[in-house]
Short mmCIF file of C-alpha atoms in Angstrom, two decimals:
data_model
loop_
_atom_site.label_atom_id
_atom_site.label_comp_id
_atom_site.label_asym_id
_atom_site.label_seq_id
_atom_site.Cartn_x
_atom_site.Cartn_y
_atom_site.Cartn_z
CA MET A 1 14.65 12.22 24.78
CA SER A 2 14.25 10.99 21.22
CA SER A 3 12.28 7.84 20.52
CA GLU A 4 15.49 6.06 19.52
CA LYS A 5 16.86 6.46 23.06
CA ALA A 6 13.66 5.53 24.91
CA PRO A 7 13.62 1.99 26.32
CA VAL A 8 11.53 -0.76 24.77
CA ILE A 9 9.91 -2.69 27.60
CA THR A 10 8.67 -5.60 25.52
CA THR A 11 10.92 -8.20 23.95
CA SER A 12 10.90 -9.01 20.24
CA HIS A 13 9.24 -12.33 21.06
CA GLU A 14 6.50 -10.56 23.03
CA ASP A 15 6.00 -8.10 20.18
CA GLU A 16 5.67 -10.95 17.71
CA ASP A 17 3.23 -12.92 19.86
CA ILE A 18 0.92 -10.06 20.79
CA LEU A 19 1.01 -8.06 17.57
CA LYS A 20 0.37 -11.12 15.41
CA ALA A 21 -2.90 -11.51 17.31
CA PHE A 22 -3.82 -7.91 16.40
CA GLU A 23 -2.50 -8.24 12.86
CA ILE A 24 -4.55 -11.26 11.80
CA PRO A 25 -8.01 -9.61 11.88
CA SER A 26 -6.51 -6.42 10.41
CA MET A 27 -4.98 -8.20 7.43
CA VAL A 28 -8.23 -7.55 5.56
CA PHE A 29 -6.84 -4.03 5.03
CA VAL A 30 -4.16 -5.37 2.70
CA PRO A 31 -6.58 -6.70 0.03
CA MET A 32 -8.73 -3.63 0.67
CA VAL A 33 -5.79 -1.39 -0.22
CA LEU A 34 -4.76 -3.57 -3.15
CA LYS A 35 -8.27 -3.32 -4.55
CA GLY A 36 -8.21 0.45 -4.10
CA VAL A 37 -4.89 1.01 -5.84
CA LEU A 38 -5.96 -1.32 -8.65
CA GLU A 39 -9.18 0.62 -9.18
CA LEU A 40 -7.26 3.90 -9.13
CA GLY A 41 -4.81 2.59 -11.71
CA ILE A 42 -1.79 3.14 -9.46
CA LEU A 43 -0.20 -0.30 -9.82
CA GLU A 44 -0.41 -0.21 -13.59
CA LEU A 45 1.09 3.28 -13.57
CA LEU A 46 4.03 2.14 -11.43
CA ALA A 47 4.59 -0.87 -13.64
CA LYS A 48 4.88 1.41 -16.67
CA CYS A 49 6.82 4.30 -15.14
CA GLY A 50 8.89 2.82 -12.32
CA GLN A 51 9.38 4.82 -9.15
CA LEU A 52 7.02 7.77 -8.68
CA SER A 53 6.28 10.01 -5.74
CA PRO A 54 2.68 10.34 -4.49
CA LEU A 55 2.61 13.84 -6.01
CA ASP A 56 3.63 12.43 -9.38
CA ILE A 57 1.05 9.66 -9.15
CA ALA A 58 -1.77 12.09 -8.38
CA ALA A 59 -0.70 14.34 -11.25
CA ARG A 60 -0.47 11.49 -13.77
CA LEU A 61 -3.91 10.29 -12.71
CA SER A 62 -5.25 13.86 -13.16
CA ILE A 63 -6.45 14.06 -9.55
CA ASP A 64 -6.27 17.62 -8.21
CA ASN A 65 -7.63 16.93 -4.71
CA PRO A 66 -4.91 18.35 -2.38
CA THR A 67 -5.26 15.49 0.12
CA THR A 68 -4.76 12.77 -2.48
CA PRO A 69 -0.91 12.56 -2.36
CA ASP A 70 -1.01 12.01 1.40
CA MET A 71 -3.62 9.27 1.10
CA ILE A 72 -1.72 7.57 -1.73
CA ASN A 73 1.42 7.69 0.41
CA ARG A 74 -0.43 5.95 3.24
CA LEU A 75 -1.79 3.22 0.98
CA LEU A 76 1.53 2.47 -0.67
CA ARG A 77 3.67 2.42 2.46
CA LEU A 78 1.39 -0.29 3.89
CA LEU A 79 2.03 -2.34 0.77
CA ALA A 80 5.76 -1.60 1.06
CA SER A 81 5.83 -2.86 4.65
CA TYR A 82 4.55 -6.20 3.35
CA SER A 83 7.18 -6.17 0.56
CA ILE A 84 4.52 -5.91 -2.15
CA LEU A 85 6.20 -2.71 -3.27
CA SER A 86 9.71 -1.39 -2.81
CA CYS A 87 10.26 2.01 -1.26
CA THR A 88 12.89 4.73 -1.45
CA LEU A 89 13.03 7.90 0.62
CA VAL A 90 13.94 10.86 -1.56
CA GLU A 91 14.67 14.38 -0.31
CA ASP A 92 12.57 16.95 -2.13
CA LYS A 93 13.20 20.48 -0.89
CA GLY A 94 10.44 21.96 -3.02
CA ALA A 95 7.69 19.57 -1.98
CA PRO A 96 5.03 20.20 0.65
CA PRO A 97 5.04 18.05 3.82
CA PRO A 98 4.83 14.33 3.03
CA ARG A 99 1.62 13.84 5.03
CA GLY A 100 -0.19 16.90 3.63
CA SER A 101 -0.14 18.47 7.09
CA THR A 102 -0.34 22.17 6.27
CA ALA A 103 -0.66 23.19 9.92
CA SER A 104 2.37 21.37 11.19
CA GLY A 105 5.05 23.52 9.55
CA LEU A 106 7.58 20.80 8.86
CA GLY A 107 9.79 23.22 6.96
CA ALA A 108 11.19 23.42 3.44
CA SER A 109 12.98 20.05 3.48
CA SER A 110 10.78 16.98 3.43
CA PHE A 111 10.79 13.34 2.44
CA TRP A 112 8.51 11.64 -0.02
CA THR A 113 7.92 7.94 -0.10
CA THR A 114 8.33 6.64 -3.63
CA MET A 115 7.29 3.21 -4.79
CA GLU A 116 8.34 0.63 -7.32
CA LEU A 117 6.22 -2.38 -8.18
CA LEU A 118 7.85 -5.74 -7.42
CA MET A 119 4.96 -7.93 -8.54
CA HIS A 120 4.47 -6.21 -11.89
CA GLN A 121 3.83 -9.47 -13.71
CA LEU A 122 0.47 -9.67 -11.94
CA ILE A 123 -0.79 -6.64 -13.82
CA CYS A 124 1.07 -6.93 -17.13
CA TYR A 125 -1.69 -9.05 -18.60
CA SER A 126 -5.30 -7.98 -18.45
CA GLU A 127 -6.61 -11.46 -17.72
CA LYS A 128 -4.35 -11.75 -14.68
CA ARG A 129 -5.35 -8.30 -13.48
CA LEU A 130 -9.04 -9.11 -13.77
CA SER A 131 -8.59 -12.44 -12.00
CA TRP A 132 -6.68 -10.83 -9.12
CA ASN A 133 -9.18 -8.01 -8.83
CA ALA A 134 -12.08 -10.45 -8.59
CA GLY A 135 -10.33 -12.35 -5.83
CA LEU A 136 -9.71 -9.15 -3.90
CA CYS A 137 -13.37 -8.16 -4.17
CA LEU A 138 -14.38 -11.55 -2.79
CA TYR A 139 -12.35 -10.99 0.38
CA ASN A 140 -13.52 -7.42 1.04
CA PRO A 141 -16.85 -7.69 2.87
CA ARG A 142 -18.60 -4.32 3.04
CA ILE A 143 -19.37 -4.48 6.75
CA PHE A 144 -15.67 -4.56 7.61
CA THR A 145 -13.81 -2.48 5.07
CA HIS A 146 -16.22 -0.43 2.91
CA PRO A 147 -13.93 -1.14 -0.08
CA HIS A 148 -16.22 0.52 -2.59
CA CYS A 149 -15.59 3.90 -0.93
CA LEU A 150 -11.80 3.89 -0.71
CA LYS A 151 -11.22 4.92 -4.32
CA ASP A 152 -13.74 7.77 -4.01
CA ALA A 153 -12.21 8.96 -0.74
CA VAL A 154 -8.74 9.09 -2.32
CA LYS A 155 -9.93 10.93 -5.42
CA GLU A 156 -12.39 13.33 -3.81
CA GLY A 157 -11.23 13.80 -0.22
CA GLY A 158 -13.87 14.90 2.25
CA ALA A 159 -15.74 12.23 4.16
CA ASP A 160 -13.94 9.08 5.26
CA PRO A 161 -15.11 5.67 3.93
CA PHE A 162 -17.07 4.90 7.12
CA THR A 163 -19.03 8.16 6.88
CA ARG A 164 -19.60 7.65 3.16
CA THR A 165 -21.11 4.24 3.90
CA HIS A 166 -23.18 5.03 7.00
CA GLY A 167 -24.04 8.70 6.52
CA MET A 168 -22.43 9.72 9.83
CA ASN A 169 -19.04 9.55 11.49
CA LEU A 170 -17.90 6.68 13.69
CA PHE A 171 -18.62 8.35 17.02
CA ASP A 172 -22.08 9.58 16.04
CA TYR A 173 -22.82 6.06 14.78
CA MET A 174 -21.78 4.62 18.14
CA GLY A 175 -24.24 6.96 19.85
CA GLN A 176 -27.10 5.58 17.76
CA ASP A 177 -26.18 1.89 17.73
CA PRO A 178 -25.97 0.50 21.28
CA ARG A 179 -24.79 -2.91 20.09
CA PHE A 180 -21.89 -1.45 18.11
CA ASN A 181 -21.10 0.95 20.97
CA ASP A 182 -20.88 -1.99 23.37
CA LEU A 183 -18.70 -3.95 20.95
CA PHE A 184 -16.37 -0.98 20.43
CA ASN A 185 -16.02 -0.35 24.16
CA LYS A 186 -15.25 -4.00 24.87
CA ALA A 187 -12.66 -4.07 22.10
CA MET A 188 -10.95 -0.99 23.52
CA MET A 189 -11.09 -2.45 27.01
CA GLY A 190 -9.53 -5.72 25.84
CA SER A 191 -6.55 -4.02 24.21
CA SER A 192 -6.10 -1.65 27.16
CA VAL A 193 -5.71 -4.57 29.56
CA ILE A 194 -2.78 -5.90 27.53
CA TYR A 195 -0.96 -2.59 27.05
CA MET A 196 -1.71 -0.94 30.36
CA ALA A 197 -0.51 -3.85 32.48
CA LYS A 198 2.98 -3.32 31.05
CA ILE A 199 2.79 0.47 31.22
CA ALA A 200 1.60 0.54 34.82
CA GLN A 201 4.44 -1.80 35.77
CA HIS A 202 7.22 0.25 34.15
CA TYR A 203 6.05 3.89 34.05
CA GLY A 204 6.55 5.94 37.20
CA GLY A 205 5.24 9.25 35.88
CA PHE A 206 2.04 9.20 37.95
CA SER A 207 3.77 8.95 41.35
CA LYS A 208 3.55 12.68 42.19
CA ALA A 209 0.16 13.36 40.59
CA LYS A 210 -2.91 14.02 42.73
CA THR A 211 -5.49 14.05 39.92
CA VAL A 212 -5.28 12.21 36.60
CA VAL A 213 -7.87 12.60 33.85
CA ASP A 214 -8.14 9.91 31.19
CA LEU A 215 -9.37 11.73 28.09
CA GLY A 216 -11.36 9.43 25.84
CA GLY A 217 -11.12 6.83 28.58
CA GLY A 218 -14.02 4.66 27.48
CA ILE A 219 -15.60 2.79 30.35
CA GLY A 220 -12.66 3.33 32.70
CA GLU A 221 -10.55 0.19 32.35
CA THR A 222 -7.35 2.07 31.52
CA LEU A 223 -7.67 4.42 34.48
CA LYS A 224 -8.52 1.48 36.71
CA THR A 225 -5.18 -0.11 35.82
CA ILE A 226 -3.32 3.14 36.49
CA LEU A 227 -4.93 3.45 39.92
CA SER A 228 -4.09 -0.16 40.77
CA LYS A 229 -0.42 0.87 40.83
CA ASN A 230 -1.08 4.43 42.07
CA PRO A 231 -3.90 4.23 44.64
CA HIS A 232 -3.21 7.78 45.87
CA ILE A 233 -4.56 9.25 42.62
CA ARG A 234 -8.00 10.78 42.20
CA GLY A 235 -9.11 9.54 38.79
CA ILE A 236 -11.51 11.21 36.36
CA ASN A 237 -12.67 9.19 33.37
CA TYR A 238 -13.75 11.65 30.68
CA ASP A 239 -15.53 10.62 27.49
CA LEU A 240 -18.61 11.30 25.42
CA PRO A 241 -21.89 11.02 27.38
CA HIS A 242 -23.11 7.90 25.55
CA VAL A 243 -19.82 6.17 26.39
CA ILE A 244 -19.87 7.21 30.03
CA ALA A 245 -23.45 5.94 30.30
CA ALA A 246 -22.13 2.38 29.96
CA ALA A 247 -19.25 2.80 32.45
CA PRO A 248 -19.52 0.75 35.66
CA PRO A 249 -18.79 2.22 39.11
CA ILE A 250 -15.06 1.95 39.91
CA PRO A 251 -13.61 2.92 43.32
CA GLY A 252 -11.46 6.04 43.09
CA ILE A 253 -12.79 7.03 39.67
CA THR A 254 -15.41 9.64 38.76
CA HIS A 255 -17.00 9.21 35.34
CA VAL A 256 -17.66 12.53 33.60
CA GLY A 257 -19.34 13.02 30.24
CA GLY A 258 -18.16 15.78 27.93
CA ASP A 259 -16.43 16.75 24.71
CA ILE A 260 -12.64 17.05 24.62
CA LEU A 261 -12.93 19.56 21.76
CA LYS A 262 -14.81 21.97 24.01
CA ALA A 263 -13.08 21.64 27.39
CA VAL A 264 -11.32 19.13 29.64
CA PRO A 265 -11.29 18.82 33.45
CA LYS A 266 -8.45 20.38 35.42
CA ALA A 267 -5.82 17.91 36.60
CA ASP A 268 -2.12 17.38 37.25
CA VAL A 269 -1.92 14.89 34.39
CA HIS A 270 -4.02 14.42 31.29
CA PHE A 271 -3.69 10.91 29.88
CA MET A 272 -4.64 9.97 26.32
CA LYS A 273 -4.35 6.49 24.85
CA SER A 274 -5.18 6.02 21.16
CA VAL A 275 -6.96 9.37 20.93
CA LEU A 276 -4.79 11.60 18.75
CA HIS A 277 -4.73 9.14 15.85
CA CYS A 278 -8.53 9.56 15.62
CA GLY A 279 -8.32 13.14 14.38
CA ASP A 280 -6.58 15.52 11.99
CA ASP A 281 -4.01 18.09 13.06
CA GLU A 282 -6.64 20.72 13.81
CA PHE A 283 -8.42 18.27 16.13
CA CYS A 284 -5.18 17.36 17.91
CA VAL A 285 -4.05 20.95 18.41
CA LYS A 286 -7.47 21.92 19.78
CA VAL A 287 -7.45 19.04 22.28
CA LEU A 288 -3.88 19.74 23.35
CA LYS A 289 -4.58 23.45 23.78
CA ASN A 290 -7.54 22.54 26.00
CA CYS A 291 -5.13 20.42 28.03
CA TRP A 292 -2.66 23.31 28.26
CA GLU A 293 -5.40 25.57 29.64
CA ALA A 294 -6.51 22.99 32.24
CA LEU A 295 -3.04 21.98 33.49
CA PRO A 296 -1.00 23.73 36.21
CA PRO A 297 2.47 25.06 35.24
CA THR A 298 4.06 21.77 36.30
CA GLY A 299 1.38 19.62 34.69
CA LYS A 300 1.87 17.31 31.73
CA VAL A 301 0.07 15.34 29.09
CA VAL A 302 0.89 11.63 28.90
CA ILE A 303 0.19 10.21 25.45
CA VAL A 304 0.15 6.56 24.39
CA ASP A 305 -0.16 6.09 20.65
CA GLU A 306 1.38 4.56 17.55
CA MET A 307 4.34 6.32 15.99
CA THR A 308 4.87 5.97 12.25
CA PRO A 309 8.43 5.24 11.13
CA GLU A 310 9.83 7.53 8.44
CA TYR A 311 10.67 4.48 6.35
CA PRO A 312 8.21 1.58 6.02
CA GLU A 313 10.22 -1.27 7.49
CA THR A 314 8.92 -4.85 7.23
CA ASP A 315 9.04 -5.76 10.93
CA ILE A 316 5.86 -6.60 12.85
CA VAL A 317 5.81 -3.29 14.77
CA SER A 318 5.93 -1.24 11.55
CA GLN A 319 3.38 -3.43 9.81
CA THR A 320 0.94 -3.16 12.71
CA THR A 321 1.40 0.61 12.81
CA PHE A 322 0.59 0.94 9.10
CA LEU A 323 -2.44 -1.32 9.50
CA MET A 324 -3.70 0.92 12.30
CA ASP A 325 -3.11 3.95 10.10
CA LEU A 326 -5.34 2.42 7.43
CA ASN A 327 -7.94 1.74 10.11
CA ALA A 328 -7.83 5.44 11.03
CA LEU A 329 -8.06 6.41 7.36
CA ARG A 330 -11.18 4.35 6.76
CA MET A 331 -12.93 5.04 10.08
CA THR A 332 -12.14 8.64 11.04
CA GLY A 333 -12.24 12.06 9.43
CA GLY A 334 -8.57 13.00 9.04
CA GLY A 335 -7.29 10.49 11.59
CA LYS A 336 -3.82 9.03 11.08
CA THR A 337 -0.79 7.66 12.86
CA ARG A 338 2.05 10.17 13.04
CA THR A 339 5.82 10.35 12.81
CA GLN A 340 8.08 11.68 15.53
CA ARG A 341 8.42 14.95 13.59
CA GLU A 342 4.65 15.32 13.31
CA PHE A 343 4.14 14.82 17.05
CA ALA A 344 6.78 17.49 17.67
CA ASP A 345 4.90 19.88 15.39
CA LEU A 346 1.63 19.25 17.24
CA ALA A 347 3.35 19.90 20.56
CA ARG A 348 4.89 23.15 19.30
CA ALA A 349 1.58 24.39 17.88
CA SER A 350 -0.16 23.68 21.19
CA GLY A 351 2.24 25.45 23.55
CA PHE A 352 4.25 22.44 24.76
CA HIS A 353 7.91 21.53 24.62
CA ALA A 354 9.02 18.78 22.23
CA PRO A 355 7.80 15.31 23.22
CA LYS A 356 9.79 13.41 25.81
CA TYR A 357 9.71 9.76 24.76
CA VAL A 358 9.68 7.47 27.79
CA LEU A 359 9.09 3.93 26.58
CA ARG A 360 7.61 1.64 23.92
CA VAL A 361 5.27 -1.22 24.69
CA TYR A 362 4.54 -3.46 21.70
CA ASN A 363 3.56 -1.02 18.91
CA LEU A 364 2.65 1.93 21.16
CA TRP A 365 4.90 4.69 22.45
CA LEU A 366 4.40 6.53 25.72
CA PHE A 367 5.62 10.12 25.68
CA GLU A 368 5.09 13.24 27.78
CA LEU A 369 4.33 16.82 26.84
CA HIS A 370 5.36 19.52 29.31
CA LYS A 371 4.04 23.08 29.24
CA LYS A 372 5.98 26.04 27.95
CA MET A 373 5.50 28.99 30.27
#
């Protein structure tokens, strides 16, 4: 089933109410991105040249880092979703994949997002540009957005802004900072309560499972909700040891520490919520292959994650998805939200059939991957 045919179990009013609550604290990413594209000279370039593809922008800025076009694409589509830029999808048969995903094999035909500046008068005069830039700097506190690293990350590739700022990646940092680890776990738990209540109510895909493993399950709140509607299940909550150390005892659930890149427990169902967007394609394929090895022939992977639209619409679901993509860009090494085509490529590379889209709840899609035998 394609995502277009999968039912949406939340109303437009529910989407607006809930996602606005998530959007407000994330809106800091918009001035963060504006500051970055100003420093890179992208807005001035668009004002002078009109519509340009990310490849053209990178070339005109003399940036030869191969990951730069993908990162520029991600920055500009966020701005397009807020109508700061206009966007056109153009077929380019000779271009590489639009997300720079060399492992996904999207084929010869691809789409590039191209941008045109709507607010060009703001950068036509140097005094206005300087004034706007100063205002953006004022609203980009380092502790939240690491704005001084975004330009370098786009130009140079390599480490993400969080790692550039703190000298280690997000998950290593959590292992060394108990206060931040606690805050992160509580934030994940809070969002899981909202999403999983709806999913547990409407999704019947756990009814025949005996064992369900929640990969990257935090302190167990998500699995707890699943078991509340499926008490017959034996639950295994699997996450990094320093995360599991903070997990409380929960009836029916065994907490297990480990690394999903090395191995995962055997089960009928592997469940992953907001995990794949934390890593690059190599990370995702490795995790999914580990799932394939640990699942029986009839087993499946149930994934809950954002899905990027091909075109940056201006609705609240699209805007929230692009904001979360920028959060992945700044906080993870190679993490990103993905399109339906990109999820299909990951499934194919990992030994699974194409994703079966089951439902959407707010800005997250639930889909299943079934093994090819």
